Amino acid sequence: FYPDRARPCSCADQSASLLQLGAMFGWLKEKASIGVEATTGAVQERMDTAKGGKKLVDEGGPPAKAALLAKSAANDAVVSDKEASKHISLMSLRAERLESAAKKLREAAGMPDVEGIEGKEKFASLADSFEERAAAYSKAVSLLTGEMEGPAFSDVETDALRLVLAQEGYEWAYEKGAAAAGTAARSVGYTDASAA
């Protein structure tokens, strides 16, 4: 008798364990099959979207490229506007502070003069300028409040835009490279005999 060793299993125990093991492998096989099918479906869907984007650019030509770039520019502008709108609350706070300061300047201007306080004669004109600035901030806040909305992109349009941007990036890099090569060639006195 060895207590640290597992006791031998009976045939019935072994059969039950094998059945459980077989059921577990069957379940794992089923789950793996579902996972493979889902992955295959997702990859096929992604490929179809990419093909749709390429077809949109190829068949749509310059009008499609222009529309995609316009939508992209509009969405970039919306993002930029959202960044700028973070400062609107600060503008509102500045307007409040200016109005408060103008009120205090007017109150102090109406009180008797005190020896040692200089510039009190300018309090009223300062209050006017503070109120003007506060009004400008308030007007800007009222004009800039609210979110802008950009155009939506379908998945196909998103892929088409990526293709257009990649093409434009390639064309830009090619043009810059050609210009740099021409400048370098001219700087060393190289002339293309075939161009003459």
Steps between C-alpha positions, in 0.01 A plus 500: 500500500638836386292797618678748270400310188160518337290197557434286198174576318239242434390433144176686564693806622726488197205473261325795662821707483548415135138596424548831679827559318338416167212740571747775593699451178177501300398829665846650434489385138155657456615830654815505288294435188267787587802724563659409167173560316454837672858602424469389140175695468655810653804479270275455196284795607812714545629400156163585343509842665853564375400393148200733519727787598734434209205470262360830626830678431566327167151542356420832666821663379578864587144582619512214751847605618385860536192397699703274731761770559224756564338273758837442662576873509157567652557243773848640568341845537242362746776343711690829496185688597443264794854571618440875474165474677681387816604864533142630486446434870814705570361784287178490700698514825703795368180685413367444853824622658510809278137584585569452870810720482307771306228499767758540778680776308170694460413457867844622608487791252177623663650506849695789655866533408751359746846643541761254371274329241627599158330471162145504634405755234549221239271248672191593296679479164664174606156366593376595150784314330452196727129491415576524128744212521256294710228563238737383224581182692129439567415548133778262394377241749143526366623466140728206571279296732377169365669212325560477129432176320710354223391264226483129579726248328389149407756222539547495121555878494753470783701247302466708184629807686799302630577397143470860375722630780757230429495586129535870572781432745679295237450769235620771740807296596573424133472868404719609792755229422511593132542868585779421748674275247480774237643756739781265598579420136513869409721578797767259374465614139318192370281554193280237343615454142165339405316818607696713249 
